Amino acid sequence: MKTRRGHVRQRGKTFTAYWRVASQEGGSLLRSKGGFATADAAERHLTKVLRNLDTGHYVELDRSTQKQTLADFVRDDWLPAIATTLRPSTLASYREKLELHVLGAGREGEEGEVPYLGTLRLADITPERINRLYASLLAHGRRDGKGGLSAQTVRHVHRALYGCLNDAVRWDRIARNPASRAEPPKPKRAPMQVWSAQQLRSYLEYVEADRLYAAWLLLVTTGMRRGEVLGLRWSDVDLDAGQLAVRQTLIAVGYRVEISEPKTERSRRRIGIDSATVAGLRSWRARQAEERLAWGGAWTDCGLVFTREDGTPIHPQSLSQFFEKRAKAAGLPPIRLHDLRHSYATAALEAGVAAKVVSERLGHSSISITSDTYQHVMPELDDQAAARVARVILG
């Protein structure tokens, strides 16, 4: 094939595609790509190049980036570039998901393994290859060899890979983002696991003598996130007014704990607390003062409400493990610590608290998130509203 802008020519046993691109000085420059086994393959490549030139998707790569692999791009360029733009926990999550489930951490190409993409050049990554990766992760992507990843986890992997390749397009490393045409699995919404008001009460009765009783009480009666409770400072609590302010959160980056910004801007909020929770916090403050006195100079003053005996922060995962053990010992249905937040919201809505108020107390970015998350409560509330309004109108 020969056109005004390009042609294919045989060189030895292979074929080479040639095309011209505009130069900054005015005129044109000849570009080529060889090594094609057949003339048809070279012509298909030339057709794609000319199409990209016509649509503005053509990328002129220098020699140093033409052979760059996905692994090199992620580790050397992308992660360092976005490090200052993300929360530390988000950056760690992206790094972990890409290293384990996309790059393969050195396991690329092994017989029977997941078809990792780490050794592929950026230009060689296609939607089909990404889809094969996702299918393999669903089937046997767990690192412990015990099956596949959940659809939700694969979607998290897709989100990280999409963002990475999107920046590769912005930085003129590739012409298009192949992840935009891939098809990550759609997770099925699992039924929400919550405790009833009676079960919440039973749990609090069981842990009443627990050292962290005030933390359990705060989680149950406010719906605060785990990191918000662990990041709460005494300076953010006004026990006389019965209020607290969420201004920071405690997160885990690997095994290290760090203070971070709230999840969203709406997560910065003031929350009213009831008299029982206020009393629990007063008792806890007195006990913490006793522990501080007992430890003397070895006690660490980090200003947090909830700490270990020596004053250092509590690791978020430790609090979750404490909760699971106590819930099991109390004979209650197994739920995650985060499900206390869902349980609080469900109880509040069932008690007739307006969805707008519940949304603000939870720190949701919009009321639609509250409505979508707790839609299992909405039909019953609608029936109650119908009956109440009918009684007012009809007497």
mmCIF file of C-alpha atoms in Angstrom:
data_model
loop_
_atom_site.group_PDB
_atom_site.id
_atom_site.type_symbol
_atom_site.label_atom_id
_atom_site.label_comp_id
_atom_site.label_asym_id
_atom_site.label_seq_id
_atom_site.Cartn_x
_atom_site.Cartn_y
_atom_site.Cartn_z
ATOM 1 C CA MET A 1 0.000 0.000 0.000
ATOM 2 C CA LYS A 2 1.255 3.465 -0.864
ATOM 3 C CA THR A 3 -0.398 6.769 -0.047
ATOM 4 C CA ARG A 4 0.659 10.382 -0.170
ATOM 5 C CA ARG A 5 1.548 10.220 3.529
ATOM 6 C CA GLY A 6 2.800 6.664 3.926
ATOM 7 C CA HIS A 7 3.766 3.363 2.380
ATOM 8 C CA VAL A 8 4.894 -0.204 3.158
ATOM 9 C CA ARG A 9 8.120 -1.715 1.865
ATOM 10 C CA GLN A 10 9.744 -5.111 2.229
ATOM 11 C CA ARG A 11 13.163 -5.161 3.841
ATOM 12 C CA GLY A 12 14.730 -8.605 3.768
ATOM 13 C CA LYS A 13 12.246 -11.078 5.242
ATOM 14 C CA THR A 14 10.141 -8.465 7.072
ATOM 15 C CA PHE A 15 8.051 -5.443 6.149
ATOM 16 C CA THR A 16 8.324 -1.833 7.315
ATOM 17 C CA ALA A 17 5.652 0.883 7.459
ATOM 18 C CA TYR A 18 6.678 4.463 6.654
ATOM 19 C CA TRP A 19 4.736 7.676 7.250
ATOM 20 C CA ARG A 20 5.330 11.404 7.471
ATOM 21 C CA VAL A 21 4.546 13.770 10.344
ATOM 22 C CA ALA A 22 4.693 17.545 10.465
ATOM 23 C CA SER A 23 7.851 19.047 11.956
ATOM 24 C CA GLN A 24 8.002 22.116 14.180
ATOM 25 C CA GLU A 25 10.140 23.883 11.612
ATOM 26 C CA GLY A 26 7.542 23.539 8.909
ATOM 27 C CA GLY A 27 8.028 20.567 6.395
ATOM 28 C CA SER A 28 7.704 16.943 7.431
ATOM 29 C CA LEU A 29 9.676 14.125 9.014
ATOM 30 C CA LEU A 30 9.784 10.490 7.956
ATOM 31 C CA ARG A 31 8.893 7.925 10.610
ATOM 32 C CA SER A 32 8.888 4.133 10.385
ATOM 33 C CA LYS A 33 8.188 0.909 12.228
ATOM 34 C CA GLY A 34 9.578 -2.378 10.985
ATOM 35 C CA GLY A 35 9.713 -6.045 11.877
ATOM 36 C CA PHE A 36 6.269 -7.021 10.559
ATOM 37 C CA ALA A 37 6.060 -10.617 9.350
ATOM 38 C CA THR A 38 3.601 -9.807 6.535
ATOM 39 C CA ALA A 39 2.727 -6.839 4.365
ATOM 40 C CA ASP A 40 -0.853 -6.975 5.688
ATOM 41 C CA ALA A 41 0.367 -6.531 9.275
ATOM 42 C CA ALA A 42 2.474 -3.545 8.281
ATOM 43 C CA GLU A 43 -0.439 -2.028 6.350
ATOM 44 C CA ARG A 44 -2.775 -2.440 9.317
ATOM 45 C CA HIS A 45 -0.286 -0.608 11.502
ATOM 46 C CA LEU A 46 0.081 2.154 8.905
ATOM 47 C CA THR A 47 -3.697 2.530 8.669
ATOM 48 C CA LYS A 48 -3.890 2.913 12.465
ATOM 49 C CA VAL A 49 -1.102 5.514 12.466
ATOM 50 C CA LEU A 50 -2.762 7.559 9.723
ATOM 51 C CA ARG A 51 -6.097 7.380 11.546
ATOM 52 C CA ASN A 52 -4.451 8.641 14.736
ATOM 53 C CA LEU A 53 -2.859 11.462 12.752
ATOM 54 C CA ASP A 54 -6.263 12.452 11.374
ATOM 55 C CA THR A 55 -8.021 12.334 14.751
ATOM 56 C CA GLY A 56 -5.274 13.984 16.783
ATOM 57 C CA HIS A 57 -4.393 10.829 18.745
ATOM 58 C CA TYR A 58 -0.946 10.340 17.279
ATOM 59 C CA VAL A 59 1.858 10.480 19.852
ATOM 60 C CA GLU A 60 5.448 11.182 18.869
ATOM 61 C CA LEU A 61 7.592 9.199 21.307
ATOM 62 C CA ASP A 62 11.294 9.690 21.856
ATOM 63 C CA ARG A 63 13.578 6.692 21.956
ATOM 64 C CA SER A 64 13.808 6.677 25.758
ATOM 65 C CA THR A 65 10.066 6.166 26.215
ATOM 66 C CA GLN A 66 9.209 3.989 23.222
ATOM 67 C CA LYS A 67 10.371 0.859 25.026
ATOM 68 C CA GLN A 68 9.216 1.824 28.526
ATOM 69 C CA THR A 69 7.322 -0.980 30.263
ATOM 70 C CA LEU A 70 4.272 -0.499 32.419
ATOM 71 C CA ALA A 71 6.264 -1.522 35.505
ATOM 72 C CA ASP A 72 8.937 1.107 34.817
ATOM 73 C CA PHE A 73 6.324 3.785 34.149
ATOM 74 C CA VAL A 74 4.401 3.029 37.361
ATOM 75 C CA ARG A 75 7.442 2.821 39.648
ATOM 76 C CA ASP A 76 9.722 5.463 38.130
ATOM 77 C CA ASP A 77 7.285 8.055 36.830
ATOM 78 C CA TRP A 78 3.659 7.750 37.898
ATOM 79 C CA LEU A 79 3.759 6.957 41.618
ATOM 80 C CA PRO A 80 6.453 9.581 42.396
ATOM 81 C CA ALA A 81 4.504 12.188 40.400
ATOM 82 C CA ILE A 82 1.180 11.682 42.205
ATOM 83 C CA ALA A 83 2.649 11.139 45.682
ATOM 84 C CA THR A 84 1.990 14.703 46.816
ATOM 85 C CA THR A 85 -1.540 14.848 45.399
ATOM 86 C CA LEU A 86 -3.096 11.925 47.290
ATOM 87 C CA ARG A 87 -3.713 10.941 50.876
ATOM 88 C CA PRO A 88 -0.958 8.554 52.053
ATOM 89 C CA SER A 89 -3.476 5.728 52.464
ATOM 90 C CA THR A 90 -4.765 6.211 48.896
ATOM 91 C CA LEU A 91 -1.234 6.245 47.484
ATOM 92 C CA ALA A 92 -0.384 3.068 49.405
ATOM 93 C CA SER A 93 -3.563 1.427 48.114
ATOM 94 C CA TYR A 94 -2.724 2.272 44.484
ATOM 95 C CA ARG A 95 0.833 1.002 44.893
ATOM 96 C CA GLU A 96 -0.302 -2.255 46.484
ATOM 97 C CA LYS A 97 -3.008 -3.011 43.915
ATOM 98 C CA LEU A 98 -0.806 -2.277 40.934
ATOM 99 C CA GLU A 99 2.215 -4.168 42.283
ATOM 100 C CA LEU A 100 0.269 -7.258 43.372
ATOM 101 C CA HIS A 101 -2.436 -7.553 40.739
ATOM 102 C CA VAL A 102 -1.217 -5.728 37.613
ATOM 103 C CA LEU A 103 2.574 -5.703 37.539
ATOM 104 C CA GLY A 104 2.873 -9.128 39.138
ATOM 105 C CA ALA A 105 5.904 -8.277 41.295
ATOM 106 C CA GLY A 106 8.289 -10.286 39.079
ATOM 107 C CA ARG A 107 5.924 -13.158 38.265
ATOM 108 C CA GLU A 108 5.064 -12.130 34.714
ATOM 109 C CA GLY A 109 4.853 -14.856 32.137
ATOM 110 C CA GLU A 110 5.029 -17.821 34.487
ATOM 111 C CA GLU A 111 3.201 -20.921 33.282
ATOM 112 C CA GLY A 112 -0.387 -21.035 34.540
ATOM 113 C CA GLU A 113 -0.113 -17.737 36.385
ATOM 114 C CA VAL A 114 -2.139 -14.546 36.041
ATOM 115 C CA PRO A 115 -1.253 -12.739 32.750
ATOM 116 C CA TYR A 116 0.346 -9.732 34.436
ATOM 117 C CA LEU A 117 1.097 -6.625 32.406
ATOM 118 C CA GLY A 118 4.279 -5.386 34.081
ATOM 119 C CA THR A 119 6.765 -6.402 31.358
ATOM 120 C CA LEU A 120 4.633 -5.097 28.490
ATOM 121 C CA ARG A 121 5.511 -1.835 26.794
ATOM 122 C CA LEU A 122 2.898 0.862 27.370
ATOM 123 C CA ALA A 123 2.067 0.859 23.660
ATOM 124 C CA ASP A 124 1.451 -2.910 23.695
ATOM 125 C CA ILE A 125 -1.227 -2.858 26.405
ATOM 126 C CA THR A 126 -4.629 -3.433 24.825
ATOM 127 C CA PRO A 127 -8.203 -3.619 26.152
ATOM 128 C CA GLU A 128 -8.194 -7.337 25.371
ATOM 129 C CA ARG A 129 -5.102 -7.954 27.484
ATOM 130 C CA ILE A 130 -6.592 -5.950 30.352
ATOM 131 C CA ASN A 131 -9.834 -7.942 30.146
ATOM 132 C CA ARG A 132 -7.879 -11.205 30.239
ATOM 133 C CA LEU A 133 -6.095 -9.949 33.343
ATOM 134 C CA TYR A 134 -9.400 -9.106 35.066
ATOM 135 C CA ALA A 135 -10.899 -12.488 34.197
ATOM 136 C CA SER A 136 -7.834 -14.252 35.577
ATOM 137 C CA LEU A 137 -7.891 -12.187 38.779
ATOM 138 C CA LEU A 138 -11.532 -13.164 39.314
ATOM 139 C CA ALA A 139 -10.679 -16.837 38.828
ATOM 140 C CA HIS A 140 -7.413 -17.217 40.754
ATOM 141 C CA GLY A 141 -5.984 -13.822 41.622
ATOM 142 C CA ARG A 142 -5.483 -14.299 45.365
ATOM 143 C CA ARG A 143 -1.846 -14.356 46.354
ATOM 144 C CA ASP A 144 -2.420 -17.172 48.848
ATOM 145 C CA GLY A 145 -3.682 -19.452 46.059
ATOM 146 C CA LYS A 146 -7.133 -19.839 47.613
ATOM 147 C CA GLY A 147 -9.213 -18.661 44.686
ATOM 148 C CA GLY A 148 -10.029 -15.398 42.993
ATOM 149 C CA LEU A 149 -10.522 -11.788 43.971
ATOM 150 C CA SER A 150 -13.958 -10.289 44.452
ATOM 151 C CA ALA A 151 -15.511 -8.216 41.684
ATOM 152 C CA GLN A 152 -15.284 -5.157 43.927
ATOM 153 C CA THR A 153 -11.535 -5.654 44.435
ATOM 154 C CA VAL A 154 -10.982 -6.055 40.682
ATOM 155 C CA ARG A 155 -12.860 -2.787 40.145
ATOM 156 C CA HIS A 156 -10.482 -1.132 42.609
ATOM 157 C CA VAL A 157 -7.585 -2.539 40.559
ATOM 158 C CA HIS A 158 -9.214 -1.132 37.422
ATOM 159 C CA ARG A 159 -9.562 2.301 39.005
ATOM 160 C CA ALA A 160 -5.841 2.407 39.801
ATOM 161 C CA LEU A 161 -4.807 1.128 36.356
ATOM 162 C CA TYR A 162 -7.174 3.533 34.593
ATOM 163 C CA GLY A 163 -5.733 6.514 36.464
ATOM 164 C CA CYS A 164 -2.194 5.410 35.703
ATOM 165 C CA LEU A 165 -2.772 4.970 31.976
ATOM 166 C CA ASN A 166 -4.811 8.172 31.792
ATOM 167 C CA ASP A 167 -1.771 10.093 32.979
ATOM 168 C CA ALA A 168 0.344 8.201 30.443
ATOM 169 C CA VAL A 169 -1.924 9.681 27.761
ATOM 170 C CA ARG A 170 -1.696 13.191 29.268
ATOM 171 C CA TRP A 171 2.091 12.917 29.336
ATOM 172 C CA ASP A 172 2.183 11.807 25.675
ATOM 173 C CA ARG A 173 3.487 8.317 26.403
ATOM 174 C CA ILE A 174 0.595 6.587 24.608
ATOM 175 C CA ALA A 175 -2.135 7.793 22.271
ATOM 176 C CA ARG A 176 -5.177 6.321 24.032
ATOM 177 C CA ASN A 177 -6.047 4.812 27.376
ATOM 178 C CA PRO A 178 -6.721 1.100 26.758
ATOM 179 C CA ALA A 179 -8.329 0.786 30.196
ATOM 180 C CA SER A 180 -11.136 3.105 29.048
ATOM 181 C CA ARG A 181 -12.266 0.365 26.647
ATOM 182 C CA ALA A 182 -11.749 -2.526 29.061
ATOM 183 C CA GLU A 183 -14.682 -4.066 30.917
ATOM 184 C CA PRO A 184 -14.140 -4.499 34.666
ATOM 185 C CA PRO A 185 -16.638 -6.792 36.414
ATOM 186 C CA LYS A 186 -19.761 -5.319 37.959
ATOM 187 C CA PRO A 187 -19.990 -6.239 41.643
ATOM 188 C CA LYS A 188 -23.255 -7.471 43.039
ATOM 189 C CA ARG A 189 -24.538 -5.461 45.963
ATOM 190 C CA ALA A 190 -24.464 -7.764 48.966
ATOM 191 C CA PRO A 191 -27.175 -7.410 51.610
ATOM 192 C CA MET A 192 -26.068 -4.945 54.270
ATOM 193 C CA GLN A 193 -25.165 -6.576 57.577
ATOM 194 C CA VAL A 194 -26.437 -4.519 60.512
ATOM 195 C CA TRP A 195 -27.354 -5.029 64.127
ATOM 196 C CA SER A 196 -30.759 -4.088 65.422
ATOM 197 C CA ALA A 197 -31.155 -1.514 68.180
ATOM 198 C CA GLN A 198 -31.540 -4.360 70.677
ATOM 199 C CA GLN A 199 -28.338 -6.028 69.476
ATOM 200 C CA LEU A 200 -26.449 -2.736 69.723
ATOM 201 C CA ARG A 201 -27.698 -2.401 73.297
ATOM 202 C CA SER A 202 -26.670 -5.990 74.070
ATOM 203 C CA TYR A 203 -23.159 -5.328 72.780
ATOM 204 C CA LEU A 204 -22.755 -2.201 74.902
ATOM 205 C CA GLU A 205 -23.983 -4.082 77.960
ATOM 206 C CA TYR A 206 -21.446 -6.851 77.312
ATOM 207 C CA VAL A 207 -18.476 -4.447 76.959
ATOM 208 C CA GLU A 208 -19.517 -2.080 79.748
ATOM 209 C CA ALA A 209 -16.415 -2.974 81.785
ATOM 210 C CA ASP A 210 -14.114 -2.845 78.761
ATOM 211 C CA ARG A 211 -11.227 -0.373 78.824
ATOM 212 C CA LEU A 212 -12.404 1.104 75.511
ATOM 213 C CA TYR A 213 -16.090 1.177 76.438
ATOM 214 C CA ALA A 214 -16.300 4.905 75.639
ATOM 215 C CA ALA A 215 -14.986 4.236 72.128
ATOM 216 C CA TRP A 216 -17.619 1.543 71.527
ATOM 217 C CA LEU A 217 -20.264 3.895 72.902
ATOM 218 C CA LEU A 218 -19.165 6.709 70.596
ATOM 219 C CA LEU A 219 -19.161 4.433 67.543
ATOM 220 C CA VAL A 220 -22.656 3.137 68.326
ATOM 221 C CA THR A 221 -24.297 6.469 69.158
ATOM 222 C CA THR A 222 -22.765 8.679 66.442
ATOM 223 C CA GLY A 223 -21.992 6.458 63.450
ATOM 224 C CA MET A 224 -18.485 7.946 63.241
ATOM 225 C CA ARG A 225 -15.898 6.200 61.102
ATOM 226 C CA ARG A 226 -13.196 4.145 62.810
ATOM 227 C CA GLY A 227 -10.435 6.557 61.808
ATOM 228 C CA GLU A 228 -12.479 9.540 62.977
ATOM 229 C CA VAL A 229 -12.897 8.078 66.460
ATOM 230 C CA LEU A 230 -9.229 7.111 66.731
ATOM 231 C CA GLY A 231 -8.122 10.511 65.407
ATOM 232 C CA LEU A 232 -10.351 12.486 67.780
ATOM 233 C CA ARG A 233 -8.473 14.890 70.072
ATOM 234 C CA TRP A 234 -9.580 16.126 73.474
ATOM 235 C CA SER A 235 -9.258 19.648 72.072
ATOM 236 C CA ASP A 236 -12.039 18.751 69.601
ATOM 237 C CA VAL A 237 -14.447 17.635 72.352
ATOM 238 C CA ASP A 238 -16.698 19.920 74.405
ATOM 239 C CA LEU A 239 -18.301 17.716 77.046
ATOM 240 C CA ASP A 240 -20.136 20.615 78.691
ATOM 241 C CA ALA A 241 -21.864 21.501 75.416
ATOM 242 C CA GLY A 242 -22.292 17.849 74.416
ATOM 243 C CA GLN A 243 -20.522 18.318 71.084
ATOM 244 C CA LEU A 244 -17.422 17.196 69.235
ATOM 245 C CA ALA A 245 -15.757 18.254 65.996
ATOM 246 C CA VAL A 246 -14.305 15.908 63.374
ATOM 247 C CA ARG A 247 -11.190 17.663 62.078
ATOM 248 C CA GLN A 248 -8.750 14.809 61.432
ATOM 249 C CA THR A 249 -8.616 11.043 61.065
ATOM 250 C CA LEU A 250 -6.152 8.308 61.994
ATOM 251 C CA ILE A 251 -5.143 6.041 59.108
ATOM 252 C CA ALA A 252 -2.850 3.055 58.651
ATOM 253 C CA VAL A 253 -0.214 3.120 55.917
ATOM 254 C CA GLY A 254 1.099 -0.399 56.060
ATOM 255 C CA TYR A 255 1.883 -1.037 59.731
ATOM 256 C CA ARG A 256 2.449 2.648 60.472
ATOM 257 C CA VAL A 257 -0.280 4.982 61.752
ATOM 258 C CA GLU A 258 -0.564 8.563 60.532
ATOM 259 C CA ILE A 259 -2.817 11.550 61.084
ATOM 260 C CA SER A 260 -4.630 12.516 57.903
ATOM 261 C CA GLU A 261 -7.292 14.849 56.582
ATOM 262 C CA PRO A 262 -10.955 13.771 56.818
ATOM 263 C CA LYS A 263 -12.195 11.634 53.940
ATOM 264 C CA THR A 264 -14.114 14.482 52.258
ATOM 265 C CA GLU A 265 -14.784 18.152 52.956
ATOM 266 C CA ARG A 266 -18.256 17.231 54.264
ATOM 267 C CA SER A 267 -16.567 14.834 56.672
ATOM 268 C CA ARG A 268 -15.392 17.911 58.597
ATOM 269 C CA ARG A 269 -18.381 18.395 60.856
ATOM 270 C CA ARG A 270 -19.715 18.997 64.345
ATOM 271 C CA ILE A 271 -21.693 16.213 66.007
ATOM 272 C CA GLY A 272 -23.963 16.433 68.990
ATOM 273 C CA ILE A 273 -23.496 13.660 71.571
ATOM 274 C CA ASP A 274 -26.074 12.412 74.057
ATOM 275 C CA SER A 275 -25.767 12.547 77.837
ATOM 276 C CA ALA A 276 -24.895 8.848 78.209
ATOM 277 C CA THR A 277 -22.031 9.186 75.739
ATOM 278 C CA VAL A 278 -20.856 12.354 77.496
ATOM 279 C CA ALA A 279 -20.819 10.470 80.811
ATOM 280 C CA GLY A 280 -18.862 7.626 79.208
ATOM 281 C CA LEU A 281 -16.268 10.064 77.853
ATOM 282 C CA ARG A 282 -15.920 11.745 81.259
ATOM 283 C CA SER A 283 -15.240 8.379 82.896
ATOM 284 C CA TRP A 284 -12.731 7.500 80.198
ATOM 285 C CA ARG A 285 -10.892 10.815 80.598
ATOM 286 C CA ALA A 286 -10.490 10.118 84.309
ATOM 287 C CA ARG A 287 -9.153 6.616 83.615
ATOM 288 C CA GLN A 288 -6.749 7.907 80.977
ATOM 289 C CA ALA A 289 -5.442 10.429 83.517
ATOM 290 C CA GLU A 290 -4.765 7.568 85.950
ATOM 291 C CA GLU A 291 -2.862 5.650 83.256
ATOM 292 C CA ARG A 292 -0.835 8.735 82.452
ATOM 293 C CA LEU A 293 0.092 9.108 86.104
ATOM 294 C CA ALA A 294 1.051 5.439 86.351
ATOM 295 C CA TRP A 295 3.335 5.598 83.311
ATOM 296 C CA GLY A 296 4.976 8.835 84.394
ATOM 297 C CA GLY A 297 7.635 10.121 82.030
ATOM 298 C CA ALA A 298 7.199 7.128 79.720
ATOM 299 C CA TRP A 299 3.682 8.198 78.802
ATOM 300 C CA THR A 300 3.306 9.707 75.311
ATOM 301 C CA ASP A 301 1.101 12.791 75.099
ATOM 302 C CA CYS A 302 -0.329 12.751 71.559
ATOM 303 C CA GLY A 303 -3.489 14.614 72.496
ATOM 304 C CA LEU A 304 -5.810 11.859 71.256
ATOM 305 C CA VAL A 305 -8.931 10.816 73.130
ATOM 306 C CA PHE A 306 -8.393 7.081 72.663
ATOM 307 C CA THR A 307 -4.893 5.697 73.134
ATOM 308 C CA ARG A 308 -3.033 2.650 74.330
ATOM 309 C CA GLU A 309 -2.048 2.461 78.008
ATOM 310 C CA ASP A 310 1.221 4.290 77.269
ATOM 311 C CA GLY A 311 -0.527 7.134 75.440
ATOM 312 C CA THR A 312 0.422 6.077 71.890
ATOM 313 C CA PRO A 313 -2.222 5.858 69.125
ATOM 314 C CA ILE A 314 -4.281 2.704 68.635
ATOM 315 C CA HIS A 315 -3.745 0.987 65.286
ATOM 316 C CA PRO A 316 -7.063 0.973 63.334
ATOM 317 C CA GLN A 317 -6.762 -2.729 62.543
ATOM 318 C CA SER A 318 -6.264 -3.516 66.237
ATOM 319 C CA LEU A 319 -9.554 -1.803 67.072
ATOM 320 C CA SER A 320 -11.320 -3.894 64.417
ATOM 321 C CA GLN A 321 -9.826 -7.076 65.845
ATOM 322 C CA PHE A 322 -10.855 -6.077 69.373
ATOM 323 C CA PHE A 323 -14.394 -5.520 68.156
ATOM 324 C CA GLU A 324 -14.689 -8.842 66.302
ATOM 325 C CA LYS A 325 -13.483 -10.788 69.341
ATOM 326 C CA ARG A 326 -15.897 -9.051 71.700
ATOM 327 C CA ALA A 327 -18.844 -9.407 69.319
ATOM 328 C CA LYS A 328 -18.173 -13.133 69.031
ATOM 329 C CA ALA A 329 -17.848 -13.510 72.796
ATOM 330 C CA ALA A 330 -21.144 -11.657 73.234
ATOM 331 C CA GLY A 331 -22.880 -14.205 70.992
ATOM 332 C CA LEU A 332 -23.948 -11.608 68.439
ATOM 333 C CA PRO A 333 -24.095 -12.068 64.643
ATOM 334 C CA PRO A 334 -20.681 -11.392 63.058
ATOM 335 C CA ILE A 335 -20.371 -7.967 61.440
ATOM 336 C CA ARG A 336 -17.464 -5.662 60.649
ATOM 337 C CA LEU A 337 -16.585 -2.716 62.829
ATOM 338 C CA HIS A 338 -17.629 -0.420 59.955
ATOM 339 C CA ASP A 339 -21.068 -2.040 60.090
ATOM 340 C CA LEU A 340 -21.662 -0.287 63.415
ATOM 341 C CA ARG A 341 -21.862 2.873 61.306
ATOM 342 C CA HIS A 342 -24.498 1.243 59.095
ATOM 343 C CA SER A 343 -26.321 -0.036 62.166
ATOM 344 C CA TYR A 344 -26.431 3.464 63.653
ATOM 345 C CA ALA A 345 -27.776 4.972 60.424
ATOM 346 C CA THR A 346 -30.431 2.269 60.093
ATOM 347 C CA ALA A 347 -31.555 2.759 63.696
ATOM 348 C CA ALA A 348 -31.659 6.548 63.236
ATOM 349 C CA LEU A 349 -33.780 6.356 60.096
ATOM 350 C CA GLU A 350 -36.118 3.806 61.680
ATOM 351 C CA ALA A 351 -36.486 6.161 64.659
ATOM 352 C CA GLY A 352 -37.788 8.840 62.308
ATOM 353 C CA VAL A 353 -34.677 11.034 62.112
ATOM 354 C CA ALA A 354 -34.731 12.932 58.809
ATOM 355 C CA ALA A 355 -32.406 11.533 56.126
ATOM 356 C CA LYS A 356 -30.821 14.982 55.764
ATOM 357 C CA VAL A 357 -29.874 15.016 59.459
ATOM 358 C CA VAL A 358 -28.532 11.450 59.297
ATOM 359 C CA SER A 359 -26.492 12.380 56.214
ATOM 360 C CA GLU A 360 -24.929 15.368 57.989
ATOM 361 C CA ARG A 361 -24.120 13.382 61.124
ATOM 362 C CA LEU A 362 -22.473 10.654 59.054
ATOM 363 C CA GLY A 363 -20.486 13.199 57.027
ATOM 364 C CA HIS A 364 -21.759 11.984 53.649
ATOM 365 C CA SER A 365 -20.913 14.243 50.712
ATOM 366 C CA SER A 366 -24.584 14.333 49.675
ATOM 367 C CA ILE A 367 -27.965 13.111 50.885
ATOM 368 C CA SER A 368 -28.229 10.908 47.785
ATOM 369 C CA ILE A 369 -25.415 8.737 49.152
ATOM 370 C CA THR A 370 -27.401 8.255 52.365
ATOM 371 C CA SER A 371 -30.562 7.397 50.433
ATOM 372 C CA ASP A 372 -28.768 4.944 48.134
ATOM 373 C CA THR A 373 -26.810 3.278 50.925
ATOM 374 C CA TYR A 374 -29.789 2.790 53.214
ATOM 375 C CA GLN A 375 -32.503 2.178 50.641
ATOM 376 C CA HIS A 376 -33.426 -1.000 52.542
ATOM 377 C CA VAL A 377 -34.966 1.251 55.211
ATOM 378 C CA MET A 378 -36.760 3.620 52.852
ATOM 379 C CA PRO A 379 -39.837 1.498 51.889
ATOM 380 C CA GLU A 380 -40.765 1.031 55.543
ATOM 381 C CA LEU A 381 -40.291 4.747 56.232
ATOM 382 C CA ASP A 382 -42.476 5.553 53.232
ATOM 383 C CA ASP A 383 -45.268 3.358 54.608
ATOM 384 C CA GLN A 384 -44.990 5.064 57.998
ATOM 385 C CA ALA A 385 -45.075 8.500 56.377
ATOM 386 C CA ALA A 386 -48.182 7.553 54.379
ATOM 387 C CA ALA A 387 -49.984 6.462 57.534
ATOM 388 C CA ARG A 388 -48.957 9.580 59.497
ATOM 389 C CA VAL A 389 -50.008 11.995 56.764
ATOM 390 C CA ALA A 390 -53.314 10.179 56.277
ATOM 391 C CA ARG A 391 -54.055 10.477 60.005
ATOM 392 C CA VAL A 392 -53.393 14.245 59.868
ATOM 393 C CA ILE A 393 -55.556 14.807 56.790
ATOM 394 C CA LEU A 394 -58.338 12.303 57.406
ATOM 395 C CA GLY A 395 -58.390 12.519 61.163
#
